[in-house]
CSV table of C-alpha atoms and ligand atoms in Angstrom, one decimal:
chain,number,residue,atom,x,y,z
G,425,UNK,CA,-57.9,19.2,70.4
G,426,UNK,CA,-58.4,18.7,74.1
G,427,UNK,CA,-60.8,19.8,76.4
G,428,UNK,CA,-61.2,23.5,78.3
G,429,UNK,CA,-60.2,21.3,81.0
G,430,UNK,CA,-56.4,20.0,79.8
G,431,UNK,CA,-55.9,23.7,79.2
G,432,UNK,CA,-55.9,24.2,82.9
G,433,UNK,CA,-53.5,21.9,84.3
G,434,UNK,CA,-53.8,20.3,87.8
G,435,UNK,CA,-50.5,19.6,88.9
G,436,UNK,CA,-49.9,16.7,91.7
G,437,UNK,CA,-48.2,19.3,94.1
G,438,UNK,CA,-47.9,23.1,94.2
G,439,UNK,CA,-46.5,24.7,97.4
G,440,UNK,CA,-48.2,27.0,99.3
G,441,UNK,CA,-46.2,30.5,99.5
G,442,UNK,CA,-48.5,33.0,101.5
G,443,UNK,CA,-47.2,34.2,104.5
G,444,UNK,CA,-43.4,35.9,105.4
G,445,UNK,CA,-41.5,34.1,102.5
G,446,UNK,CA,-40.5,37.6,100.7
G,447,UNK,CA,-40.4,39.7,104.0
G,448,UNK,CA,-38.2,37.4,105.6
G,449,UNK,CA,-35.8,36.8,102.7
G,450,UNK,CA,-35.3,40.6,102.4
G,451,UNK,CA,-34.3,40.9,106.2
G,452,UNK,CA,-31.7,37.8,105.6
G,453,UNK,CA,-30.6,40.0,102.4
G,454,UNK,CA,-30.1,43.2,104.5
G,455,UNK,CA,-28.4,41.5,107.6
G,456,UNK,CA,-25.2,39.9,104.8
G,457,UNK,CA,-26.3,36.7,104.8
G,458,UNK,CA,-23.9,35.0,107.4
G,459,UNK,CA,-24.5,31.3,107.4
G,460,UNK,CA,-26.0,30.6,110.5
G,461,UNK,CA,-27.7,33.3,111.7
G,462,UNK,CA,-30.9,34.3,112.6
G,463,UNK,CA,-32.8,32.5,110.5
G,464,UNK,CA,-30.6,29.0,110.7
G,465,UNK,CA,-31.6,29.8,114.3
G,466,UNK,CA,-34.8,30.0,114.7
G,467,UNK,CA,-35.6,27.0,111.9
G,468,UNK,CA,-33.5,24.7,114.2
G,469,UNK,CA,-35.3,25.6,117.3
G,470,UNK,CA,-38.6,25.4,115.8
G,471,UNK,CA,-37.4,21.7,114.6
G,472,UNK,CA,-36.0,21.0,118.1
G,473,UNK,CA,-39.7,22.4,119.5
G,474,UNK,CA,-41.6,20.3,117.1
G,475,UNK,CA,-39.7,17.3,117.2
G,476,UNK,CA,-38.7,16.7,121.1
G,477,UNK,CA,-34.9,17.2,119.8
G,478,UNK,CA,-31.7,19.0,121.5
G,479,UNK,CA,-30.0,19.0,118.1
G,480,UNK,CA,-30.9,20.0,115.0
G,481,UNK,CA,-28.6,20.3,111.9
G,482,UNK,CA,-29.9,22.5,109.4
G,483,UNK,CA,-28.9,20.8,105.6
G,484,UNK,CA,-29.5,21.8,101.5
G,485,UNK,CA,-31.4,18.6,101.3
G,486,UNK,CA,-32.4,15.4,102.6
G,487,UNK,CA,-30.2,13.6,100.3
G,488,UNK,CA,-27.3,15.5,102.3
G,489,UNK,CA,-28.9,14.8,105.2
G,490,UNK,CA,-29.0,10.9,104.7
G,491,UNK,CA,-25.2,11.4,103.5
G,492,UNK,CA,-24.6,13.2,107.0
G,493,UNK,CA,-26.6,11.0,108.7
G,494,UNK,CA,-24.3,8.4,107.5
G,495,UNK,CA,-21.1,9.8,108.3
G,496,UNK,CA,-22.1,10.1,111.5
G,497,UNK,CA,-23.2,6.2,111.5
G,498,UNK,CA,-19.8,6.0,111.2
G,499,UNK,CA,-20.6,2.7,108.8
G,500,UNK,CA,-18.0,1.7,106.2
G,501,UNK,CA,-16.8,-1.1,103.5
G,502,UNK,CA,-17.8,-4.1,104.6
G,503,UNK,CA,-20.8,-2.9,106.3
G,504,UNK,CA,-24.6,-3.5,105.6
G,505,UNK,CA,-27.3,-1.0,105.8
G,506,UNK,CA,-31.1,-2.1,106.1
G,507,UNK,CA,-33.7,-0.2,104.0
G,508,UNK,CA,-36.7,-0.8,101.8
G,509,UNK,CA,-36.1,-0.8,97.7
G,510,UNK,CA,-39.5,0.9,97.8
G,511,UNK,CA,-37.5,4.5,98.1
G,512,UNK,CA,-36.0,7.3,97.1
G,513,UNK,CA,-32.4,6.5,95.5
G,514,UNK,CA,-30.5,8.7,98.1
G,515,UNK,CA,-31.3,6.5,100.9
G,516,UNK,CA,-29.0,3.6,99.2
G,517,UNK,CA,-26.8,5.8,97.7
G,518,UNK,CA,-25.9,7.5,100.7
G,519,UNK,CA,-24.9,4.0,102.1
G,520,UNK,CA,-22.8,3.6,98.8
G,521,UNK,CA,-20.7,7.0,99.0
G,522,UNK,CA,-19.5,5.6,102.9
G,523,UNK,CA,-18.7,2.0,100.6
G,524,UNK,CA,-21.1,-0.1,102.6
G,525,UNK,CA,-23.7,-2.2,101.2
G,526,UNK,CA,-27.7,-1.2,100.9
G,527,UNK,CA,-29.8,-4.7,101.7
G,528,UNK,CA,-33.2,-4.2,100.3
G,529,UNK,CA,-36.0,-5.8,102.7
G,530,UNK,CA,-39.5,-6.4,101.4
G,531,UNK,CA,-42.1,-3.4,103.0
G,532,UNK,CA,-45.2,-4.2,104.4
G,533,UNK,CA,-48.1,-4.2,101.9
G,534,UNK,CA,-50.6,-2.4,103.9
G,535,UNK,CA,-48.9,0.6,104.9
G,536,UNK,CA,-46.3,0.3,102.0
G,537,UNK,CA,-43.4,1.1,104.9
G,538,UNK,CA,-40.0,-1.4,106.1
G,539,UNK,CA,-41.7,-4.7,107.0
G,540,UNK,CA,-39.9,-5.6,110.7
G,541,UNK,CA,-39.8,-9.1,109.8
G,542,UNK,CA,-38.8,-8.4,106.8
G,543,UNK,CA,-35.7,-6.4,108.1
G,544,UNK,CA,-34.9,-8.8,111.0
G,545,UNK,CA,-34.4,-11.4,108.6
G,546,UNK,CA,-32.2,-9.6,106.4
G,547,UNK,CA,-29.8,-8.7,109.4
G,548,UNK,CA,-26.3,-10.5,109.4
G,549,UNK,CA,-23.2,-10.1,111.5
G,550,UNK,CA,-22.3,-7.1,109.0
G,551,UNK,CA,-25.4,-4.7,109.6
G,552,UNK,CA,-24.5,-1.9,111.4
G,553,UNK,CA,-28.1,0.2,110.7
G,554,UNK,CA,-31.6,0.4,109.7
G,555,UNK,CA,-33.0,3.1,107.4
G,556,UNK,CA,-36.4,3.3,107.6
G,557,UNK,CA,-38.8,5.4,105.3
G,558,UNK,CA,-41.9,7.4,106.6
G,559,UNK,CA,-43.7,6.3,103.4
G,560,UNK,CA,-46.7,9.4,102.5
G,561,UNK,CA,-45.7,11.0,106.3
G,562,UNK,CA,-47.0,7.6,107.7
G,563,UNK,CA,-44.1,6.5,110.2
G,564,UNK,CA,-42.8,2.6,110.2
G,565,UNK,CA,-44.0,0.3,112.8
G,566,UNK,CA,-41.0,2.2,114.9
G,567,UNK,CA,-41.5,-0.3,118.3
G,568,UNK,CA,-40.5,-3.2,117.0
G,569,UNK,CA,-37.5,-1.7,114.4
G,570,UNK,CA,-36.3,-0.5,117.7
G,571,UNK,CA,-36.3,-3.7,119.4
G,572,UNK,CA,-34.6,-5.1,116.5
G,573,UNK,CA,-32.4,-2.8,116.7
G,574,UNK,CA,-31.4,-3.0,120.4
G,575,UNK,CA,-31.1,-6.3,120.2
G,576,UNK,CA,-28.8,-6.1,117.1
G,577,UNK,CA,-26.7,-3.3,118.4
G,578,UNK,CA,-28.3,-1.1,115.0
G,579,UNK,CA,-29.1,2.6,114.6
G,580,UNK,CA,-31.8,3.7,112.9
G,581,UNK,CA,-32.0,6.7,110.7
G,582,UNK,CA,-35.9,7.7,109.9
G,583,UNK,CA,-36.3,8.9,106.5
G,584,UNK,CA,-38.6,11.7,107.5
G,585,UNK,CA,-38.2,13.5,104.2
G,586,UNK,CA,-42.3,13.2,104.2
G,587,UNK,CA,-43.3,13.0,107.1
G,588,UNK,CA,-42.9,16.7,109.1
G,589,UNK,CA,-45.4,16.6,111.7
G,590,UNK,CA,-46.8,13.0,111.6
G,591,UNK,CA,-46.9,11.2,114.9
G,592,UNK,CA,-46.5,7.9,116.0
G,593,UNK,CA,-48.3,6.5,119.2
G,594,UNK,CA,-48.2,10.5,120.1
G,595,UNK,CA,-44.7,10.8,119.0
G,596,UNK,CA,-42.9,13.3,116.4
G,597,UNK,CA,-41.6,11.7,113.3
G,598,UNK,CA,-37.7,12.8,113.3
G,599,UNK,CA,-37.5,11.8,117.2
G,600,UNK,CA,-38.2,8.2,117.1
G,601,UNK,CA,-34.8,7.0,115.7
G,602,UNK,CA,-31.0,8.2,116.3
G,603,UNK,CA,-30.9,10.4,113.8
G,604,UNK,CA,-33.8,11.8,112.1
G,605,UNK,CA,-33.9,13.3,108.2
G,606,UNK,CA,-36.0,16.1,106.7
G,607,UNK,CA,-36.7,17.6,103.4
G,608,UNK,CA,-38.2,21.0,102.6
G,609,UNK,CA,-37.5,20.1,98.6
G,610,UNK,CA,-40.5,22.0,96.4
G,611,UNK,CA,-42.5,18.5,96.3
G,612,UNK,CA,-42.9,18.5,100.1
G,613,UNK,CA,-45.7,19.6,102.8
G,614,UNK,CA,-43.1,22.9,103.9
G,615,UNK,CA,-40.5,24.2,101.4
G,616,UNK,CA,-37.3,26.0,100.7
G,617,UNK,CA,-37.0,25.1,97.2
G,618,UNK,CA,-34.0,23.1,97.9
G,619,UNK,CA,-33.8,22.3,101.5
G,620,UNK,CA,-33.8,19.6,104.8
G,621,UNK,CA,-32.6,18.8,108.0
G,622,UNK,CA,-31.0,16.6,110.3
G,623,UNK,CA,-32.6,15.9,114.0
G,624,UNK,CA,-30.2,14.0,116.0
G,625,UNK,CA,-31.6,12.4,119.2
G,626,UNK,CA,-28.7,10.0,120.5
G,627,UNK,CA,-26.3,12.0,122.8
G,628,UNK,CA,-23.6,10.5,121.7
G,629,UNK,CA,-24.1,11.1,117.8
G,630,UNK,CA,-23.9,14.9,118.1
G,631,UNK,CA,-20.5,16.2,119.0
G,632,UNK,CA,-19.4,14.5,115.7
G,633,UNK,CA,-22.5,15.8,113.7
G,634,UNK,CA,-21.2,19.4,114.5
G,635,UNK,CA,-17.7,18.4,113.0
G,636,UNK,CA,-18.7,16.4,110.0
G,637,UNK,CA,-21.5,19.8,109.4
G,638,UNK,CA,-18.6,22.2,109.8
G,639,UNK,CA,-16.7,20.9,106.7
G,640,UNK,CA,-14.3,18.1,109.0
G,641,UNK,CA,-13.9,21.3,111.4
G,642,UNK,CA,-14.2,22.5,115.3
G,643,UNK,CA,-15.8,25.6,113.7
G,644,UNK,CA,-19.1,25.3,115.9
G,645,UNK,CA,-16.8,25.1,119.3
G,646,UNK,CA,-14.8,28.5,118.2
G,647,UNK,CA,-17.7,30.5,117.6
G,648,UNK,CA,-19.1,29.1,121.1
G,649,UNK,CA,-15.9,30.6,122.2
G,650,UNK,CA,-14.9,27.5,123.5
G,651,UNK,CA,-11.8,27.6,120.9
G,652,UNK,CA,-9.2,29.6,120.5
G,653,UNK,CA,-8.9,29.1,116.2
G,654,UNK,CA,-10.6,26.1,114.7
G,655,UNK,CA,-8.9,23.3,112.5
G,656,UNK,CA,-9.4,20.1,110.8
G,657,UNK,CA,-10.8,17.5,113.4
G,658,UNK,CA,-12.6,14.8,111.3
G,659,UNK,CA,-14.5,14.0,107.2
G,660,UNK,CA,-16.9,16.8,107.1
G,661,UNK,CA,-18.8,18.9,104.2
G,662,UNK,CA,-20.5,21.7,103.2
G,663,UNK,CA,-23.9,21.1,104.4
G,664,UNK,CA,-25.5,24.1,105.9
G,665,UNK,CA,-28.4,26.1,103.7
G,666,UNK,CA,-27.7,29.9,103.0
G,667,UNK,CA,-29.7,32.2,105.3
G,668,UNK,CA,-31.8,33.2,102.5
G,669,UNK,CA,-32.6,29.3,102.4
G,670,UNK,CA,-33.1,29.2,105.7
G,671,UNK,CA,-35.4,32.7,105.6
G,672,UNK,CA,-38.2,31.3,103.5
G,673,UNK,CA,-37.7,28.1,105.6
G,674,UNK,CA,-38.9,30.1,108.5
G,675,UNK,CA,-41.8,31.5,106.9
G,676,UNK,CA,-42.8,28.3,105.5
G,677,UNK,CA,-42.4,26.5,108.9
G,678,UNK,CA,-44.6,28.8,110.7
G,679,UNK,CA,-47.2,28.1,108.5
G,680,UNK,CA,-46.3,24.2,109.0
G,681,UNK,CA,-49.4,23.6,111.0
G,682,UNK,CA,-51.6,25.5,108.8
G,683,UNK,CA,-50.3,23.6,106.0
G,684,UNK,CA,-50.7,20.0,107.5
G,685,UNK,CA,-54.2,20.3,108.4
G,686,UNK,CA,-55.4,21.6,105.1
G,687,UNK,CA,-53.5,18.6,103.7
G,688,UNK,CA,-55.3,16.3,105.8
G,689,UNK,CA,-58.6,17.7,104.9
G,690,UNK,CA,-57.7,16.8,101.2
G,691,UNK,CA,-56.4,13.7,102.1
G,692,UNK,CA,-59.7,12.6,103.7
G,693,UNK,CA,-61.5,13.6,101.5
G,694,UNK,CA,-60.2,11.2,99.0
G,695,UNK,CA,-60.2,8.8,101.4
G,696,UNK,CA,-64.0,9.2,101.6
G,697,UNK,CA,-64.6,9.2,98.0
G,698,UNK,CA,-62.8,6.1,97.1
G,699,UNK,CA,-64.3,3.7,99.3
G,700,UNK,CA,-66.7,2.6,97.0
G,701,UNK,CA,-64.3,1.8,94.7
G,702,UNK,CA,-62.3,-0.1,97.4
G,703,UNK,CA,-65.6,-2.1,98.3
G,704,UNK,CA,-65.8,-2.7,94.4
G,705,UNK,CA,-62.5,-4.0,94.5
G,706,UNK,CA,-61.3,-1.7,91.7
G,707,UNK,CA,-58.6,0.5,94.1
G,708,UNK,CA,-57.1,0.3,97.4
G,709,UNK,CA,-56.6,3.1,99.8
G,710,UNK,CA,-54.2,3.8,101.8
G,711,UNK,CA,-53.8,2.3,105.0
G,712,UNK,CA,-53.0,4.4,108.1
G,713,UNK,CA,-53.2,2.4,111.8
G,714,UNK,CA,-55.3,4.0,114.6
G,715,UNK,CA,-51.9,4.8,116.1
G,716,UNK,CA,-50.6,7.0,113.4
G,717,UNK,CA,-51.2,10.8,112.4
G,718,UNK,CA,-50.2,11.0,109.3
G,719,UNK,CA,-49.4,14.7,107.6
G,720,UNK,CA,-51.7,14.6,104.6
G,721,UNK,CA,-48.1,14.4,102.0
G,722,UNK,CA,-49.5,12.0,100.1
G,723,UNK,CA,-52.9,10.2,98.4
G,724,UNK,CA,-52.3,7.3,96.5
G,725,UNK,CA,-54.4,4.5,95.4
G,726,UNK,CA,-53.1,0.8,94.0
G,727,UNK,CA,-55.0,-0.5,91.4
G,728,UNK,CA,-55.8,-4.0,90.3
G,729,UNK,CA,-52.1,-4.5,88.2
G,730,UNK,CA,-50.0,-2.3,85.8
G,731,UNK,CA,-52.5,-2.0,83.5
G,732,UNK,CA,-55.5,-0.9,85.3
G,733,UNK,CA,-52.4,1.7,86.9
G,734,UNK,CA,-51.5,3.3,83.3
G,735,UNK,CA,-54.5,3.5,81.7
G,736,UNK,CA,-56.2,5.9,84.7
G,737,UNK,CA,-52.4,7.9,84.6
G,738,UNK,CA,-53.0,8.2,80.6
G,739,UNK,CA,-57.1,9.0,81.1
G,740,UNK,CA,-56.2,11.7,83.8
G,741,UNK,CA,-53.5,13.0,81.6
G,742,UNK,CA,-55.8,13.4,78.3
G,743,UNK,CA,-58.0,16.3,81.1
G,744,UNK,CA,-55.1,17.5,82.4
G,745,UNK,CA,-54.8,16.1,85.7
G,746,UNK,CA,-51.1,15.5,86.6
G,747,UNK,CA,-51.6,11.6,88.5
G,748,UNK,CA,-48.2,10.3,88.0
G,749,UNK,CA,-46.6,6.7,90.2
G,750,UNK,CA,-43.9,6.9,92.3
G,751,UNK,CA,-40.8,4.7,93.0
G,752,UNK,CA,-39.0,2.3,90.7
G,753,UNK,CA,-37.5,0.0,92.9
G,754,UNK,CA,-34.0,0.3,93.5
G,755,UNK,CA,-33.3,-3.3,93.9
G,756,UNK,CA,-33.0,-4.1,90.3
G,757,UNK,CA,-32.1,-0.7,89.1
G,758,UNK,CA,-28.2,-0.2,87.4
G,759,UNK,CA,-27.3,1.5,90.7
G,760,UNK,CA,-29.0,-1.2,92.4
G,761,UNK,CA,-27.8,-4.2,90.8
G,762,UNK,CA,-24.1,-2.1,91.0
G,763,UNK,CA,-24.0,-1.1,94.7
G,764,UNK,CA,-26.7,-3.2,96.3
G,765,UNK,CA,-27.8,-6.6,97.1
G,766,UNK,CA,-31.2,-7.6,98.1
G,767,UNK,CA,-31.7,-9.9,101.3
G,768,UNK,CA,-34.7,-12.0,99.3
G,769,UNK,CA,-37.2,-11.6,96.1
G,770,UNK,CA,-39.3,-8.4,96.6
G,771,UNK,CA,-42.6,-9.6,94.9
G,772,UNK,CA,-44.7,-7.0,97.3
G,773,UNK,CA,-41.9,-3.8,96.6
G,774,UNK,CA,-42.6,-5.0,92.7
G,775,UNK,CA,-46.3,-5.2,92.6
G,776,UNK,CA,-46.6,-2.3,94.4
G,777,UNK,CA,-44.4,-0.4,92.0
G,778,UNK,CA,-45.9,-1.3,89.3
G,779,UNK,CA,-49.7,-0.3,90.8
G,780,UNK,CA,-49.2,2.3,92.7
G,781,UNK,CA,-50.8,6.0,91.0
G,782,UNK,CA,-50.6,9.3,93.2
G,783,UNK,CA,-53.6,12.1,92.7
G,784,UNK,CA,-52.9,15.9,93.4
G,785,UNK,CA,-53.1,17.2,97.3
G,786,UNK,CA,-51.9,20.8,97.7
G,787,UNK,CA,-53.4,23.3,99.6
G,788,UNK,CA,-55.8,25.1,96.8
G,789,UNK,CA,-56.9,22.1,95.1
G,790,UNK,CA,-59.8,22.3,97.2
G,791,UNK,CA,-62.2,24.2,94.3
G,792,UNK,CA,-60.9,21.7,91.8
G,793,UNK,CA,-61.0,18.5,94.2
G,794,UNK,CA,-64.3,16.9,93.0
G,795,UNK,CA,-63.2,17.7,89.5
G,796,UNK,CA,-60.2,14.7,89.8
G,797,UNK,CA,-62.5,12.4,91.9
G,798,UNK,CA,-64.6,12.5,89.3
G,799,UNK,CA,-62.4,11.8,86.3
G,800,UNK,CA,-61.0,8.5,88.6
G,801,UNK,CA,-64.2,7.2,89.3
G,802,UNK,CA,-65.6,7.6,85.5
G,803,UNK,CA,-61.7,6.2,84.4
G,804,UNK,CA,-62.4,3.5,87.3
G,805,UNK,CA,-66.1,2.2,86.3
P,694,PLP,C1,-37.9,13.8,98.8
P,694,PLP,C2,-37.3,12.6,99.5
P,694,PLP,C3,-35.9,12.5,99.6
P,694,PLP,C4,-34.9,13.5,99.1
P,694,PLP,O1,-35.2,14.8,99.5
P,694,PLP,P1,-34.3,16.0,98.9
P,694,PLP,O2,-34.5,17.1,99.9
P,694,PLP,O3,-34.8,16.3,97.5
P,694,PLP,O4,-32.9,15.5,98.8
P,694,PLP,C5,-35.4,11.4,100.3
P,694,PLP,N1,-36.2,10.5,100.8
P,694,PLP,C6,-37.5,10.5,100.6
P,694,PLP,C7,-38.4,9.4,101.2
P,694,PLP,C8,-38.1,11.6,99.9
P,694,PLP,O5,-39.4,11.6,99.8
């Protein structure tokens, strides 16, 4: 028998329904649900608001919206693609579908995002882009991948699937590359269920984004009236979310703010309660440079090797308390081994992986908060 406590489970995430979700979803019901409309509207200019961007491409996912992203990168076989192994699969998948070829550089152990260094020395004459990963809504060092990218003749496509409303040096996650990626999947800050979104901020990239989002057609032009009938131009897909999608979208997003900053409140307050452990040397915290506001997705904390990991995701477990790790690198993975290459060993990406445990942060945990940091400290002593 367990505990009264395994009986009530902490899960790592629950999102945070409260506001319009219903009331809007009805009004999308009674207006027939034309894709596109009101709702589609008013997510993409909140996006555009929020993230300095002219165009914003409404998607079902992220994982679309990295498989958008690179159609419109316009990469192909032969081709290389930069990105960490330290990810979520549809980044180098994505890259697959187009028949180009993920390189897997080492991430930097602090922050746990793309290392520069690491990615300038995996470009060859074949790279054509660099996808970086806002790793727990804490941007990449985004300066210096530009650089390297200027100099290189690269785009860069930010993962932002995280990272809604985190800021680097002042600026919005989703602006600071070409083409910016977000999800509103259950697990993140804002959700749709299913859900993301593509933020395009290179002039050039967007005339084709509207084809390749229309299914390969000029369908955006004729309803601009700027058409006479519409036809196939290009490759294109079904990407755009129903308005009911897009409905609780809205609802959810205008909450975003709300959201965020009861995150970070949670976030720092695990931050404050581990640091004893850090100082004893028996958990790190996460790292997060002065220049970075990070959007409270994600608390993790690496512990001394696999081990030390499993035993406080097995302790937790036995109360109830969902603490689970996170990515299994890519680089070694069937997909990986299939479809990918890796520019050098990965011993950082590996340890990481094999460390790494998240604890719950979801707005509402707050009664039950000291309840988890007490179950790692005792499992940590
Ligand atoms: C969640 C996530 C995705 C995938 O998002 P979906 O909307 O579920 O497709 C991609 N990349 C990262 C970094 C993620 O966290």
């Amino acid at each position: 028998m367990f505990s009264t406590l395994s009986a009530a489970q902490i899960p790592l995430n629950r999102p945070e329904f409260s506001g319009n979700e219903l009331i809007y979803a009805a009004r999308a019901l009674a207006s027939g649900l034309q894709t596109g409309g009101e709702f589609s509207n008013r997510c993409g200019r909140w996006l555009s608001q929020e993230c300095g961007a002219e165009h914003v491409h409404l998607v079902q996912s992220a994982t679309a919206g990295l498989e958008l992203a690179m159609l419109m990168s316009g990469v192909g076989q032969g081709d290389e693609v930069i990105l960490p192994s330290y990810t979520f699969v549809s980044c180098a998948n994505a890259v697959a579908l187009r028949g180009a070829t993920p390189v897997f550089a080492e991430i930097d152990p602090a922050t746990l995002t793309l290392d520069p260094a690491a990615a300038a020395a995996a470009v060859t004459g074949r790279t054509r882009a660099i996808i970086v990963v806002h790793y727990a809504g804490v941007p990449c060092e985004m300066d210096t991948i530009r650089r390297l990218a200027d100099r290189n003749g690269l785009l860069v496509i930010e993962d932002a699937a995280q990272a809604l409303l985190s800021r680097y040096r002042g600026r919005p996650a989703g602006s600071l590359g070409d083409i910016g990626v977000f999800s509103f999947h259950h697990t993140k800050n804002v959700t749709c269920g299913e859900g993301g979104a593509v933020v395009v901020n290179t002039a050039g990239l967007s005339r084709r984004a509207e084809i390749f989002h229309q299914k390969g057609t000029d369908r955006s032009a004729f309803d601009r009236g700027t058409r006479q009938k519409y036809t196939w131009i290009d490759l294109g897909s079904s990407f755009a979310p129903s308005e009911i999608t897009a409905a609780v979208l809205l609802a959810q997003l205008e909450k975003a703010h709300e959201i965020t900053e009861r995150r970070r409140a949670i976030w720092a307050n695990y931050h404050a309660a581990f640091a004893e452990l850090e100082a004893r040397g028996r958990a790190r915290r996460p790292v997060v440079p002065d220049y970075i506001t990070h959007n409270g997705h994600l608390f993790y904390l690496l512990l001394e090797n696999e081990d030390a990991r499993d035993a406080l995701i097995l302790h937790m477990r036995k109360r109830g308390i969902v603490t689970p790790f996170h990515y299994v690198p890519l680089h070694d993975s069937p997909g990986g081994l299939r479809y990918a290459r890796s520019a050098t060993p990965l011993p950082i990406t590996e340890s990481v992986a094999s460390r790494l445990v998240r604890l719950p942060l979801w707005p509402g945990i707050e009664s039950r908060q000291d309840e988890v940091i007490g179950e790692v400290t005792a499992a940590l002593r």
